Each structure stands twice: as structure tokens, then as C-alpha cells.
XYZ file of C-alpha atoms in Angstrom:
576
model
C 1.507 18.457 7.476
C 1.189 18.025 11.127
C -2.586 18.377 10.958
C -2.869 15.989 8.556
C -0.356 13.398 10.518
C -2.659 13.793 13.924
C -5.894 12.773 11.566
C -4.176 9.654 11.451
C -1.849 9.090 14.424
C -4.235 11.795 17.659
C -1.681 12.403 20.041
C -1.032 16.034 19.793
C 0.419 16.143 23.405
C 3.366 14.118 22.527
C 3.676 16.127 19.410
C 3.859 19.811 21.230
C 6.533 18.189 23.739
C 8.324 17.358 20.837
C 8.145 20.512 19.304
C 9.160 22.072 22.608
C 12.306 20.364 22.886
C 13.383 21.218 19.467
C 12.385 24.398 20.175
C 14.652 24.612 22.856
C 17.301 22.914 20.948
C 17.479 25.800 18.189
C 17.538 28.457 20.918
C 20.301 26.617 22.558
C 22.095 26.776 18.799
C 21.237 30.552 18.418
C 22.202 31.308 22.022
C 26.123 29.378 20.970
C 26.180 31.631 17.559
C 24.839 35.026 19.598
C 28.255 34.093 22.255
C 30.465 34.265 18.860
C 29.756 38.323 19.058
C 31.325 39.242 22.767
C 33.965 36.691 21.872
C 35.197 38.372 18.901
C 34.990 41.572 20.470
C 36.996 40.757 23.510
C 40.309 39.158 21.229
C 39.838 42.005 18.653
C 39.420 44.731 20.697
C 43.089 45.970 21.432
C 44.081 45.073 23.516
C 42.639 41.855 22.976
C 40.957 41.424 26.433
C 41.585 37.651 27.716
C 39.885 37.245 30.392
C 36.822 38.573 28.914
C 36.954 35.766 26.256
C 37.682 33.079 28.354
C 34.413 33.896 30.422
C 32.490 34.088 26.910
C 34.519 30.786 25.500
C 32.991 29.090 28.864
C 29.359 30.080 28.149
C 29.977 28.960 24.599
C 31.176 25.526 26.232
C 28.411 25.577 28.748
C 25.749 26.337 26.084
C 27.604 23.415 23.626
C 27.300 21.062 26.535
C 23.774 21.479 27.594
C 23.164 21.625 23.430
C 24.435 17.953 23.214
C 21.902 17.023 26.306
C 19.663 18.331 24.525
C 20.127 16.607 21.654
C 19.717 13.040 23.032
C 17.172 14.560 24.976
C 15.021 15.309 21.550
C 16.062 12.475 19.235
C 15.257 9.980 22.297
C 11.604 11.329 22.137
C 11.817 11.803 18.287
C 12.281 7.837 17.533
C 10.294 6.731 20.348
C 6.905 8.973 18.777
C 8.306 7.770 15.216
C 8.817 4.287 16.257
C 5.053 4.696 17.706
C 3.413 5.956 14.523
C 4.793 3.487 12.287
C 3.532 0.463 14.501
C 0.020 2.243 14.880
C -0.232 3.232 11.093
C 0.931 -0.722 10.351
C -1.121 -2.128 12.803
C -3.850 0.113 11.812
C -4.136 -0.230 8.740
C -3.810 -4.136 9.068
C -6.779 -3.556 11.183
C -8.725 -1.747 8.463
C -7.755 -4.085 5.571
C -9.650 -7.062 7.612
C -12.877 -4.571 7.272
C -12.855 -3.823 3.609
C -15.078 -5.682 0.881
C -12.442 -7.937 -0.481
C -13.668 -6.349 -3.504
C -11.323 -3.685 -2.585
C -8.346 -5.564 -3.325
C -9.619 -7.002 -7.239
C -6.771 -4.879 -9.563
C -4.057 -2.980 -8.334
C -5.136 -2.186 -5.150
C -3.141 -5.245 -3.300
C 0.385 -4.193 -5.034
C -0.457 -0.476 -3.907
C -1.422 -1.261 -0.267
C 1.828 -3.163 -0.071
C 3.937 -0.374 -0.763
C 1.437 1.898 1.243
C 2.826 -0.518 4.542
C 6.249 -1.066 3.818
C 6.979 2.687 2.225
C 4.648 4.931 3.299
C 4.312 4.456 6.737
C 7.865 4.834 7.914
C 7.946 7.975 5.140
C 5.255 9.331 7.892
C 7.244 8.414 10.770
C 10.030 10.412 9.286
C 7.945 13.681 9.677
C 8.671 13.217 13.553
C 12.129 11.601 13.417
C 13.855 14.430 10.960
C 11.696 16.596 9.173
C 9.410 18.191 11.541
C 12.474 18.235 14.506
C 14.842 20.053 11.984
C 12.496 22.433 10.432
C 11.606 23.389 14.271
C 14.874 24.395 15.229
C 16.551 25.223 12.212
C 13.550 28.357 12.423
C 13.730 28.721 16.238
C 17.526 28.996 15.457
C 17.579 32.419 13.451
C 14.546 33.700 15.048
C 17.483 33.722 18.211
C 20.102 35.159 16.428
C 17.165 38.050 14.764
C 16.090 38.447 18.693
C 19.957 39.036 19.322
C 21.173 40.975 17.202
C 18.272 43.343 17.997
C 20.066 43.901 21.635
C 22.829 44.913 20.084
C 21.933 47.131 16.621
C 18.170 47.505 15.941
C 19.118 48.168 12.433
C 21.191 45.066 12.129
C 18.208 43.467 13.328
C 16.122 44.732 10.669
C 18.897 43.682 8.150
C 18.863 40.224 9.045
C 15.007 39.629 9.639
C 13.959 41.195 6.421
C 15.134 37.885 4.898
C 12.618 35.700 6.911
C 9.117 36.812 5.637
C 10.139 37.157 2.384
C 11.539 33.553 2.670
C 8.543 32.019 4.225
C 6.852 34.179 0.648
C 8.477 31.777 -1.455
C 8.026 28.512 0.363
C 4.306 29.258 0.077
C 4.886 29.596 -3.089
C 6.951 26.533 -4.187
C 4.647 23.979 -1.546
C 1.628 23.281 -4.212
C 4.639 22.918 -7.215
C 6.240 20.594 -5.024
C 3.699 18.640 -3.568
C 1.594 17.892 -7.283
C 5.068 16.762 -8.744
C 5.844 14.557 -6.483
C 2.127 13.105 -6.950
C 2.788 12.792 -10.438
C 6.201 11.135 -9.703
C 5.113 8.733 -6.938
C 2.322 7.282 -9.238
C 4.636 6.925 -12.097
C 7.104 5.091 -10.284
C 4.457 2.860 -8.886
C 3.532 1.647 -12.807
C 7.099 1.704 -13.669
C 7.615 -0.745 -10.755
C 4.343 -2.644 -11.214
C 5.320 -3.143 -15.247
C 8.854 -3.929 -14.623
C 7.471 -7.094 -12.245
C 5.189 -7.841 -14.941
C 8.412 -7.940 -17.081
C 9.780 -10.661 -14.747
C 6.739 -13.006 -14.317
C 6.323 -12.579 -18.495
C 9.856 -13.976 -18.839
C 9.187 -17.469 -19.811
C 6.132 -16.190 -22.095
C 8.615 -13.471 -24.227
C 11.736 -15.989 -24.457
C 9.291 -19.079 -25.753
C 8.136 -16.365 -28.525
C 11.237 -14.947 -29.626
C 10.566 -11.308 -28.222
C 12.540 -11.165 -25.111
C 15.378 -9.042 -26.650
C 12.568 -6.730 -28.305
C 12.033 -5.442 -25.521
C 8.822 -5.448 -23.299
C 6.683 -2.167 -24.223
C 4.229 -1.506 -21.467
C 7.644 -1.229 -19.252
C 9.152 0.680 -21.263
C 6.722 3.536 -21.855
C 6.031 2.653 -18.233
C 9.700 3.834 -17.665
C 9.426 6.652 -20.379
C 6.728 7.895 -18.672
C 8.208 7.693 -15.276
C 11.304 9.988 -16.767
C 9.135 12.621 -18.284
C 7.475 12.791 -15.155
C 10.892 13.453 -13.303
C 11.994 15.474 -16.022
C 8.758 17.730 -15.268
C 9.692 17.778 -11.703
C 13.158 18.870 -11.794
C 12.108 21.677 -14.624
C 9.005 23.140 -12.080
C 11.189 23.041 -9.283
C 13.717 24.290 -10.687
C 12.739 28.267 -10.250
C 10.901 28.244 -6.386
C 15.137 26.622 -5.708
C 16.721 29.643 -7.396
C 14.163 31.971 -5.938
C 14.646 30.860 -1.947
C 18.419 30.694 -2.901
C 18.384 33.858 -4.520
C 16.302 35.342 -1.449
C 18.713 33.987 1.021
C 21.618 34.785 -0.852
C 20.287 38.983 -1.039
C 19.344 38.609 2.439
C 22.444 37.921 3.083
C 24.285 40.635 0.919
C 21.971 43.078 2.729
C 23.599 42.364 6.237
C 26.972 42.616 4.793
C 26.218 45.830 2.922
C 24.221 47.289 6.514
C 27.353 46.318 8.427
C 29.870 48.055 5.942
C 27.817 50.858 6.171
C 27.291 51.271 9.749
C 31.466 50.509 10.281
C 31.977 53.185 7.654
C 29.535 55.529 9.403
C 31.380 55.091 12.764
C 28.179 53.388 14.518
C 30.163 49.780 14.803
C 32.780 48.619 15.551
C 35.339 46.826 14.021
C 34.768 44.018 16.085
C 31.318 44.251 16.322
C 31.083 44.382 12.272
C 33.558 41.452 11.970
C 31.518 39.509 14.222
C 27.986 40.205 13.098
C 29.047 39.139 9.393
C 30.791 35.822 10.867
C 26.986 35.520 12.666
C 25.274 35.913 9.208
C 27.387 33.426 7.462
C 26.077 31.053 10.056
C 22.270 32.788 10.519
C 21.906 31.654 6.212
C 22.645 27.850 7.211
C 19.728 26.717 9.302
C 17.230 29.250 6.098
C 18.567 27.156 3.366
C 18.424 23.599 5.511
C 14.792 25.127 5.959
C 14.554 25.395 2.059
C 15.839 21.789 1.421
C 13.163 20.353 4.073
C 10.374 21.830 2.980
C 11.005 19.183 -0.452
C 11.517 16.300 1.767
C 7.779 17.461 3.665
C 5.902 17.461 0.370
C 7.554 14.049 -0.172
C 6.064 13.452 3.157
C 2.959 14.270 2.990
C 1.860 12.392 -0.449
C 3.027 9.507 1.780
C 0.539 10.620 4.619
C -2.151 10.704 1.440
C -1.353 6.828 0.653
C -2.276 6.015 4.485
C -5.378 8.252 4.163
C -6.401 6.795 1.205
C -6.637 3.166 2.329
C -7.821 3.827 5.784
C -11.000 6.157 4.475
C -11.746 3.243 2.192
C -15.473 2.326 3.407
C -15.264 -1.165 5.396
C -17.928 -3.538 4.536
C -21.122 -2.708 5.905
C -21.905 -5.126 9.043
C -25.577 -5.659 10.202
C -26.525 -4.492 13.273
C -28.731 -7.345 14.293
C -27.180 -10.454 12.319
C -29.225 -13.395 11.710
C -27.827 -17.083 11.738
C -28.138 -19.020 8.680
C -29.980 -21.521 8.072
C -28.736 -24.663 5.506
C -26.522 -24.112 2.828
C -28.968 -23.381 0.166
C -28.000 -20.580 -2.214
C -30.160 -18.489 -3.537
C -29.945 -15.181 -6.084
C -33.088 -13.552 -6.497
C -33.289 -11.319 -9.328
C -29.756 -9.531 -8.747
C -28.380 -6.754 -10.819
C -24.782 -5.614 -10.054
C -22.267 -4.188 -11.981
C -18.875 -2.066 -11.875
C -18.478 1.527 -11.811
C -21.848 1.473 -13.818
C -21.118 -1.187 -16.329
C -23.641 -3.705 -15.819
C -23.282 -7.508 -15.169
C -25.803 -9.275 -14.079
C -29.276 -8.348 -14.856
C -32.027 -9.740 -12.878
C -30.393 -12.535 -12.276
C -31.917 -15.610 -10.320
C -30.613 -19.368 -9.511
C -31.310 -21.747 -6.555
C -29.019 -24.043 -5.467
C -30.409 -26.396 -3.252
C -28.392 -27.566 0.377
C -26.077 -30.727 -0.722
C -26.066 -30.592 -4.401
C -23.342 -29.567 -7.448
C -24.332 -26.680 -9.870
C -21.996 -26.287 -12.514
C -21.502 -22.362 -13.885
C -21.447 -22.268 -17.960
C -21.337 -19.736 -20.629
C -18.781 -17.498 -22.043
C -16.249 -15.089 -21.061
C -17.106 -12.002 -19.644
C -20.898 -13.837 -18.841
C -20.641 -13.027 -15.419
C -19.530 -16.253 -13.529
C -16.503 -15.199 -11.571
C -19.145 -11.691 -10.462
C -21.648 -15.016 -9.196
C -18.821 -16.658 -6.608
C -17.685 -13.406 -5.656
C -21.541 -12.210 -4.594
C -21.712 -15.426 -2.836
C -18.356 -14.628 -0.846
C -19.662 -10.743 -0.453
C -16.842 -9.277 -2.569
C -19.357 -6.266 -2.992
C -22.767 -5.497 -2.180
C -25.619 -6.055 -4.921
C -26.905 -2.975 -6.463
C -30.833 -4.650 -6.523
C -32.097 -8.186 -5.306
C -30.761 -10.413 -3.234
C -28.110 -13.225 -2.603
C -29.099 -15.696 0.535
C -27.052 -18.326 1.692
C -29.095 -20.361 4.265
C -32.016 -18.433 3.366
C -30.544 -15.149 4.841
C -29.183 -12.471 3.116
C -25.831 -12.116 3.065
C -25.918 -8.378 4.267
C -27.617 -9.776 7.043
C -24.937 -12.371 8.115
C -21.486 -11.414 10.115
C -18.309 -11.279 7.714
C -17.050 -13.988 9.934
C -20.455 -16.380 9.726
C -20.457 -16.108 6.013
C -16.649 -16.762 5.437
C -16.733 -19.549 8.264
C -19.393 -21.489 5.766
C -17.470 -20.967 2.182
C -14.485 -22.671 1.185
C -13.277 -20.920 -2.625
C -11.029 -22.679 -4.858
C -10.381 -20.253 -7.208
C -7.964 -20.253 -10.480
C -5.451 -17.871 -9.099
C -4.932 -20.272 -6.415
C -2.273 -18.226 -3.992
C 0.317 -20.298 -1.835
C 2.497 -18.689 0.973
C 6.255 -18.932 0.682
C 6.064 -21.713 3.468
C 6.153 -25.465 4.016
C 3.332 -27.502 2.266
C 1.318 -28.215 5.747
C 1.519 -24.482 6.621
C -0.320 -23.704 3.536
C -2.848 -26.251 4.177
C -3.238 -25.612 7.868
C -3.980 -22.509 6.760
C -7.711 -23.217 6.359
C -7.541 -25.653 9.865
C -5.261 -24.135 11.699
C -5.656 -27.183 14.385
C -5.902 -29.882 11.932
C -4.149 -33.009 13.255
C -1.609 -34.697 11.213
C -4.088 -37.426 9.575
C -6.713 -34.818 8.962
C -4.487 -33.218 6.867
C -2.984 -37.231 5.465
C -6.840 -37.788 5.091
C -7.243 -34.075 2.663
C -4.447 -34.834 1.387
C -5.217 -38.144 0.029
C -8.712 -36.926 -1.232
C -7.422 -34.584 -3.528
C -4.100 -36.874 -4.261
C -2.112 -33.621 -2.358
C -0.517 -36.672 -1.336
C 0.798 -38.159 -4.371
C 2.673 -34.440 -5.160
C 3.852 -34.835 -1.481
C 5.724 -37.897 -1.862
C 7.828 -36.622 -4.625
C 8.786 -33.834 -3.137
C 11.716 -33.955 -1.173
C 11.284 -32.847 2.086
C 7.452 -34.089 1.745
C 5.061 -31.983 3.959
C 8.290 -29.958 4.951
C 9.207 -28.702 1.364
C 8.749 -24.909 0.706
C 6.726 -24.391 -2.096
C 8.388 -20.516 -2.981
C 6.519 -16.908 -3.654
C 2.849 -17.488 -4.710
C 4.019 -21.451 -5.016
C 6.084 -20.657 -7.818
C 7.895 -24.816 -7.433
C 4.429 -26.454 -8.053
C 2.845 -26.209 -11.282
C -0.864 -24.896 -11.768
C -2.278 -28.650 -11.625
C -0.699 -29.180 -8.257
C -1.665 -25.777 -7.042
C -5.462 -26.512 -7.387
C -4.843 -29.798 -5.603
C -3.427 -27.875 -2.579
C -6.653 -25.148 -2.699
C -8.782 -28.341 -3.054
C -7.173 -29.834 0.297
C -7.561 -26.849 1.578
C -11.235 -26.788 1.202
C -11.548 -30.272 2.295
C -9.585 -29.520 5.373
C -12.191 -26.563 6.171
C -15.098 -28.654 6.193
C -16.549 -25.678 5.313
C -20.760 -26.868 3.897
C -20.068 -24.685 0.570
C -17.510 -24.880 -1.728
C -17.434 -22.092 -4.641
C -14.879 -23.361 -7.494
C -13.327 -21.537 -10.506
C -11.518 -24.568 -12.352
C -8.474 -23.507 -14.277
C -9.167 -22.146 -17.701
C -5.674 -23.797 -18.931
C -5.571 -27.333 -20.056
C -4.421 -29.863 -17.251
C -2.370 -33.042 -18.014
C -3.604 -36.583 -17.454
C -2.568 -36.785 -14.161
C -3.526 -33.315 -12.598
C -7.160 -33.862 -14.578
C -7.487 -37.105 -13.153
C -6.608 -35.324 -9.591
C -8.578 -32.586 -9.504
C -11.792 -35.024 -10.520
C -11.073 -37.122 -7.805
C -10.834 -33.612 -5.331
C -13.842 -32.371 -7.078
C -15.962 -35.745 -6.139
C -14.531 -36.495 -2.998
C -16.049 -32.317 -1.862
C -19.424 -33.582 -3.739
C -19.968 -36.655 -2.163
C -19.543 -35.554 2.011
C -22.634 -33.215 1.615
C -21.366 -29.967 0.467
C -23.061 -26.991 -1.704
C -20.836 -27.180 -4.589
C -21.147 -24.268 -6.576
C -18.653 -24.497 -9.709
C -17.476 -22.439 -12.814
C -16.914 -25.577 -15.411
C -14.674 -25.676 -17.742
C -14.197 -29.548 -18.180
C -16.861 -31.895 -19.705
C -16.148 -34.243 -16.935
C -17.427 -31.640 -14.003
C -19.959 -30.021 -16.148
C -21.734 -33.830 -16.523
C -21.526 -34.798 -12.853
C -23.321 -31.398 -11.736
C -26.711 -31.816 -10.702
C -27.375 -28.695 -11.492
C -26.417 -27.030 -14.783
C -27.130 -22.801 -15.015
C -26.108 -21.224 -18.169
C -24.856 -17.690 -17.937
C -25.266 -15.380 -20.622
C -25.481 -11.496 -20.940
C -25.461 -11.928 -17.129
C -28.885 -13.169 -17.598
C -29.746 -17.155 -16.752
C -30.040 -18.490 -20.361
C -30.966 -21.835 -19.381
C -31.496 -24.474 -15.708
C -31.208 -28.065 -16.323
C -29.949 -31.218 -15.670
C -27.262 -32.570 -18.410
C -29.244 -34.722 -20.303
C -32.196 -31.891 -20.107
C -30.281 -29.249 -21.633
C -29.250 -31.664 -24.396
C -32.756 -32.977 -24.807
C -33.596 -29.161 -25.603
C -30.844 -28.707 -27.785
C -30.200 -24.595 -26.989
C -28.033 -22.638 -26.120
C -26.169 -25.234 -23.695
C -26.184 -28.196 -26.519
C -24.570 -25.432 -28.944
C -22.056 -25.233 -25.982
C -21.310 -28.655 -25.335
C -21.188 -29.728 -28.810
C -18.378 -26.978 -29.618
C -16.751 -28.539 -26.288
C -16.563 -32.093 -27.162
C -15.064 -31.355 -30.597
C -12.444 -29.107 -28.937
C -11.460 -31.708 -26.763
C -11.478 -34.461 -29.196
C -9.286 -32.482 -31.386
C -5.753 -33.542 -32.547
C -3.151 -32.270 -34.063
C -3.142 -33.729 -38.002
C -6.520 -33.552 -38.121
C -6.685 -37.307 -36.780
């Protein structure tokens, strides 16, 4: 466990000073226990001899005192190292997250991370605010009161150490039970969470259809899942419990039965035998607390695993000697890419020249979404090239390529902050009539007058108070605010009304006409028109380059498409 925490956090000498001072902590607690043994004897010795136990009462007191010291003294250091390893971790891993292909984070990986940061890492501080400190001294403690009862009966000593190795047996034992289970349980109490979310969000969706007292089934065998899973747990670790009780427990019968013995035989005394089994009563505590924290480390250490996991994740590969870009042309030149060896695009090739519109077409699952995300470097191409500015991407700094792109894409996120805050997001220093002037292009500024607190309103979680038309005006802003000389665009899928389509046309032309490289996955007649530049996608293979009109002059694959287009947006209910 340690090991594995010092892969991560490399300060070993704070962690051995810790471990001394616990160390010294559980000999201080044997050392009070040991003092029970002369105490005893002196008031039950007869006659009881006073004096004797007042001396021994004041060591006890001495011993309790300097115990407390060192207490604080340990716990201080303890939440200062844990305090340390949970900022580092954070910080660190914050650090990492900027490296990694935002590839990465496509799936589940972004809800994961987040509870990776928030749960994990103060689960790993833990190890060096409770779990390691206790487990030190509640084993230096009995390995005191074994060292001291050997001074005073060798074969007591035996009695009472004979429980230790056969202790340590069955914690060996129980570790890999314990440690897969509480894989198992972690990762099915991460689905149950991420499905019972889901359930949330889905809300509006089950209660329009009727199905919102049926229940929600991927949360519920989610949450069946996530019991049989616990169930599991609690059956495997069920017998390593009863076998390190049942250990402890005849570890202790053997002391009391060695003691009896020894009394009986005439080798102790009374007082010695009372006080030696009032020693083991209290030598079985700190073994059992030893029992329960070796649990809470397995728990630990699958939260050292969730750290690991993100930090090994391979950054994006930076170039050595980066190049600067030249225009912003775009270029692919006979890519293929695909995921975890499902191809997408096959020898795939498009040029889109510096200044100009090229609207995306085909169906779903074509690969346009994999063509922005190549352009922004989500992953690396398995063969040919992409080139913005005639370099390859590879070849450019994360920082130079993101600096040119501005992305508008469907799943437009908005921080739980005022409207300017999310736009001065992408212009941090944008002055007040920069962002009036963004706003205005992409009529931002109509939303903001009805709002009520206008640039100052909070637009909620993932801008839950604006609807999905208004959202894509803010991203549009946003790029407009960047200035950025390509814009990559994934227009929302979902039907707009009147007044958001009119909107996001105006945003559209208003990027198209200062100069930009607008690349664009069309879903509305009226962008797919206005592109200069029309590449249909199919089979992640370019079907088809052409103006509008040329495409319709050759009446292919993109004709088929438009046609089907314009009588699905002419349609009406009634047939009319």
C-alpha cells in the first residue's frame, strides 16, 4: 500500500518520520498496559503494598501524559502529509488532464475522473491520516506488551505471541478477497450512480411518454447489479472475518488457559496471573482494530488504482521541434483512423482552402464528427495526414493548434456562471463591446435582453435555463469572440424554431464573412447551400466534392440527399 502511495506522492522521508512517531506512540500504549502488571501486584499482594503502587500509578500517569504529547505530536504530522497528498494528487492530476488527447475524455471517462478527484484522492490521503498511523501502532502496541511479558514469564510470552504470526497468516490470506471485491463493488456503484443521473436528466423524456412510474431499467439492473455485487462481498468476506476473529479469540483462550496453568502449578502468582489476563484482555484490542483496518486499506488502495489509472494515461504526444503554421488551409490526405480497431475513415482526403465554408454531409455513423475531432487532435491518425496551415498537426504545439480553432459543437457545454463569464471564456480580456459586438452577431443579444439580470443572469449546470437554440448562439459568440481563423461546427441534429434558425444563420454568416475556415457538419438546407464547399461523407470514404449546384447538376449520391431533405422539411402534418 505504501509502495504504491510513494509511486504517486515520492516523499518517503516524511513517510518513515511518520511511521516513527506512531511507532513510538504504540510503545508508549504498550509501555501504560505493561505498568498495569506491578500495579496489580503491589494492591493484591497482602498486604497490599501502597507505596509501591503509587510509584507504579505515577509512571502510568507519566507514560499517559507523554502518550497524549505524543498524540498531537503524530496527528499534527499525519494531516499536514495528508493535507499534502491530496493537494499534490489534485493538482497533479489537473496537471495531467491538460496533457491527455481530449480523446481521452469521449464516454465515461469525464464522469469517472470526477469522482477519481473529489473521492479518490482524499480516500489516499486517508492512508496517512488513519489507516497507515493506526495499523502502525496498534502492531507496535502488542509487539510491547509480547516484549514484556517475556521479562516476566518466557512462557507467557510464548502464549501471547503465538497469536501474532498466525494472525498476520490470515490477513495474507483475506487481502486479495478483499481487495477484488471491493473492485467489483467500486465499479458497480460507479454505473449505479452514472444510471441513476441518467434517470434524472431522462425525466422529462419518461413523464412525456407515460413510463415514468414503470420504472427506468438500465438503473435498475444498474442497482440490481450493484446489490449482487455487495451481496458477493459480504458472503467472501464473510469467512477471512470469522477466521482472524476466531484466531484472536483462541489466542486469547491460550493465555488464559497458560496462566491457569502456571497459577495452578505454583509458578505465578496470584497477582501476577490476575494481572497478565487483565493485560490480554487489552493485548486482543489493538489485533482485532488491526483486523478491521486491513478492510478499510484494500478500500484504500483501489482508490490509489483510480489515481494510477488516470495519471499513466499516455499524454498527447508533443513534437520536439514544432513548426508554425502557415494559413488556415485544411488539408486530410488519405487518412485512415478508427477506434479500438473498428475502422472509420478510409483513405480519406479533402482540402479546404484558407477563407472558405465546406459543409460536412452524409449519414450517421459516416464519419463527420471523427473529421472535426482530427482537425482539433482528439487522437492521432492511424495512416496519412491532417495539416492545418500546411503542417501536420503532430507537428504543431497543443497550444498553436487550439489557439487557431474555435468548435461549436452540438453538446454545446455552459458553466454554472453568469452569461459574460461563459463567453469570456474564449477572450478572457474581451472588453465589454467586444463581447456587445459577438453578441449582436450571433443575436446572443436578443436572448440577453430577456433575461433578467441580462449579461449577469446565471445560466445553471451545463446551461440547463437556456434552451438548445440559445445554447448554440452562446458557443457561436464564443467563437466569434476568439477570433480564432477556423471555426469547426457540428449544427444541432434537433429541429430549431423560427427564431433560433433564423439566429444561428445569421451567427453562421456573420463567422463566414470576416475570413474564417469554416469547416461545418450540415444539417440545414440553408448552411449546406451557402457552403462553398460541399464533401460528402460516406463509408468514411469522400463520396463526392462539389459546389451546390455541381452536385445537383450530377444528380448522385448528394442530389439523392438533398432531395430526401427538402421533402422532409417541406413536410406537414395532414399531408398538406
Amino acid at each position: 500500500m505504501i509502495n504504491r502511495l510513494l509511486a504517486l506522492w515520492p516523499h518517503p522521508a516524511m513517510l518513515r518520520t511518520l511511521t516513527i512517531r506512531y511507532a513510538v506512540l504504540g510503545v508508549l500504549q504498550g509501555g501504560m498496559l505493561l505498568g498495569l502488571i506491578p500495579l496489580l501486584q503491589a494492591l493484591l499482594q497482602s498486604p497490599p503494598d501502597l507505596n509501591l503502587a503509587a510509584r507504579w500509578t505515577g509512571i502510568i500517569a507519566v507514560l499517559g501524559v507523554a502518550y497524549l504529547g505524543a498524540l498531537w505530536w503524530a496527528k499534527s504530522l499525519g494531516y499536514r502529509i495528508a493535507h499534502l497528498i491530496m493537494r499534490d494528487l489534485q493538482h497533479g492530476l489537473g496537471r495531467h488532464l491538460l496533457t491527455l488527447p481530449l480523446g481521452w475524455f469521449v464516454g465515461d471517462r469525464a464522469g469517472r475522473t470526477a469522482r477519481t478527484v473529489a473521492q479518490s484522492t482524499p480516500s489516499a490521503a486517508s492512508i496517512v491520516s488513519h489507516v497507515w498511523p493506526e495499523l502502525v501502532q496498534s502492531i507496535a502496541t502488542p509487539l510491547t506488551v509480547v516484549a514484556g511479558v517475556f521479562l516476566i514469564d518466557w512462557r507467557m510470552g510464548l502464549a501471547f505471541l503465538v497469536t501474532l504470526p498466525a494472525a498476520m497468516v490470515i490477513l495474507r490470506w483475506s487481502a486479495p478477497i478483499v481487495r477484488e471485491t471491493q473492485v467489483v463493488m467500486d465499479d458497480a456503484s460507479s454505473e449505479a450512480a452514472g444510471r441513476a443521473i441518467e434517470f434524472a436528466q431522462a425525466q422529462p423524456v419518461l413523464r412525456a411518454t407515460g413510463r415514468a412510474q414503470e420504472g427506468f431499467a438500465p438503473m435498475e439492473r444498474a442497482l440490481d447489479q450493484q446489490r449482487v455485487a455487495f451481496r458477493a462481498a459480504l458472503n467472501r468476506h464473510t469467512m477471512p472475518q470469522i477466521a482472524y476473529i476466531a484466531v484472536v479469540q483462541v489466542g486469547f483462550t491460550i493465555v488464559l488457559v497458560s496462566g491457569a496453568l502456571l497459577a495452578l502449578a505454583g509458578e505465578l502468582s496470584l497477582a501476577e496471573t490476575i494481572a497478565l489476563l487483565v493485560l490480554a484482555a487489552r493485548f486482543v484490542e489493538p489485533l482485532a482494530q488491526v483486523g478491521n483496518l486491513f478492510g478499510t486499506i484494500r478500500v484504500a488502495e483501489v482508490a490509489i488504482d483510480r489515481v494510477a489509472e488516470v495519471l499513466d494515461a499516455a499524454p498527447l504526444p508533443e513534437p520536439a521541434q514544432p513548426k508554425p503554421s502557415g494559413d488556415s488551409t485544411v488539408e486530410f490526405d488519405n487518412v485512415t483512423f478508427g477506434y479500438g480497431g473498428r475502422p472509420v475513415l478510409n483513405d480519406f482526403g479533402i482540402r479546404v482552402p484558407a477563407g472558405t465554408m465546406t459543409a460536412l454531409v452524409g449519414p450517421s455513423g459516416s464519419g463527420k464528427t471523427t473529421v472535426l475531432r482530427l482537425i482539433c487532435r482528439f487522437w492521432d491518425v492511424n495512416g496519412g495526414s491532417v495539416r492545418v496551415g500546411g503542417v501536420d498537426v503532430r507537428e504543431l504545439t497543443t497550444d498553436s493548434l487550439m489557439s487557431q480553432l474555435a468548435i461549436v459543437f452540438q453538446d454545446t457545454y455552459l458553466f454554472d456562471g453568469t452569461l459574460a463569464e461563459n463567453l469570456r471564456l474564449a477572450a478572457p480580456d474581451a472588453t465589454d463591446d467586444e463581447l456587445a459586438d459577438a453578441a449582436a452577431a450571433s443575436r446572443l443579444d436578443e436572448v440577453v435582453a430577456r433575461m433578467p439580470d441580462g449579461w449577469d443572469t446565471r445560466v445553471g449546470e451545463g446551461g440547463l435555463s437556456l434552451s438548445g437554440g440559445e445554447r448554440q448562439r452562446v458557443a457561436i459568440a464564443r467563437a466569434l469572440l476568439k477570433e480564432a481563423p477556423i471555426v469547426l461546427l457540428d449544427e444541432a441534429t434537433a429541429a430549431l424554431d423560427p427564431e433560433n434558425d433564423a439566429a444561428v444563420t445569421a451567427g453562421l454568416t456573420a463567422l463566414t464573412s470576416r475570413g474564417r475556415t469554416v469547416v461545418v457538419i450540415a444539417h440545414r438546407l440553408t448552411t449546406i447551400e451557402q457552403a462553398d464547399q460541399i464533401v460528402v461523407i460516406d463509408g468514411g470514404r469522400t463520396a463526392e466534392v462539389g459546389s451546390h449546384d455541381e452536385l445537383m447538376a450530377r444528380g448522385a449520391t448528394y442530389a439523392r440527399f438533398y432531395r430526401e431533405r427538402l421533402t422532409a422539411a417541406s413536410w406537414q402534418v395532414g399531408g398538406r
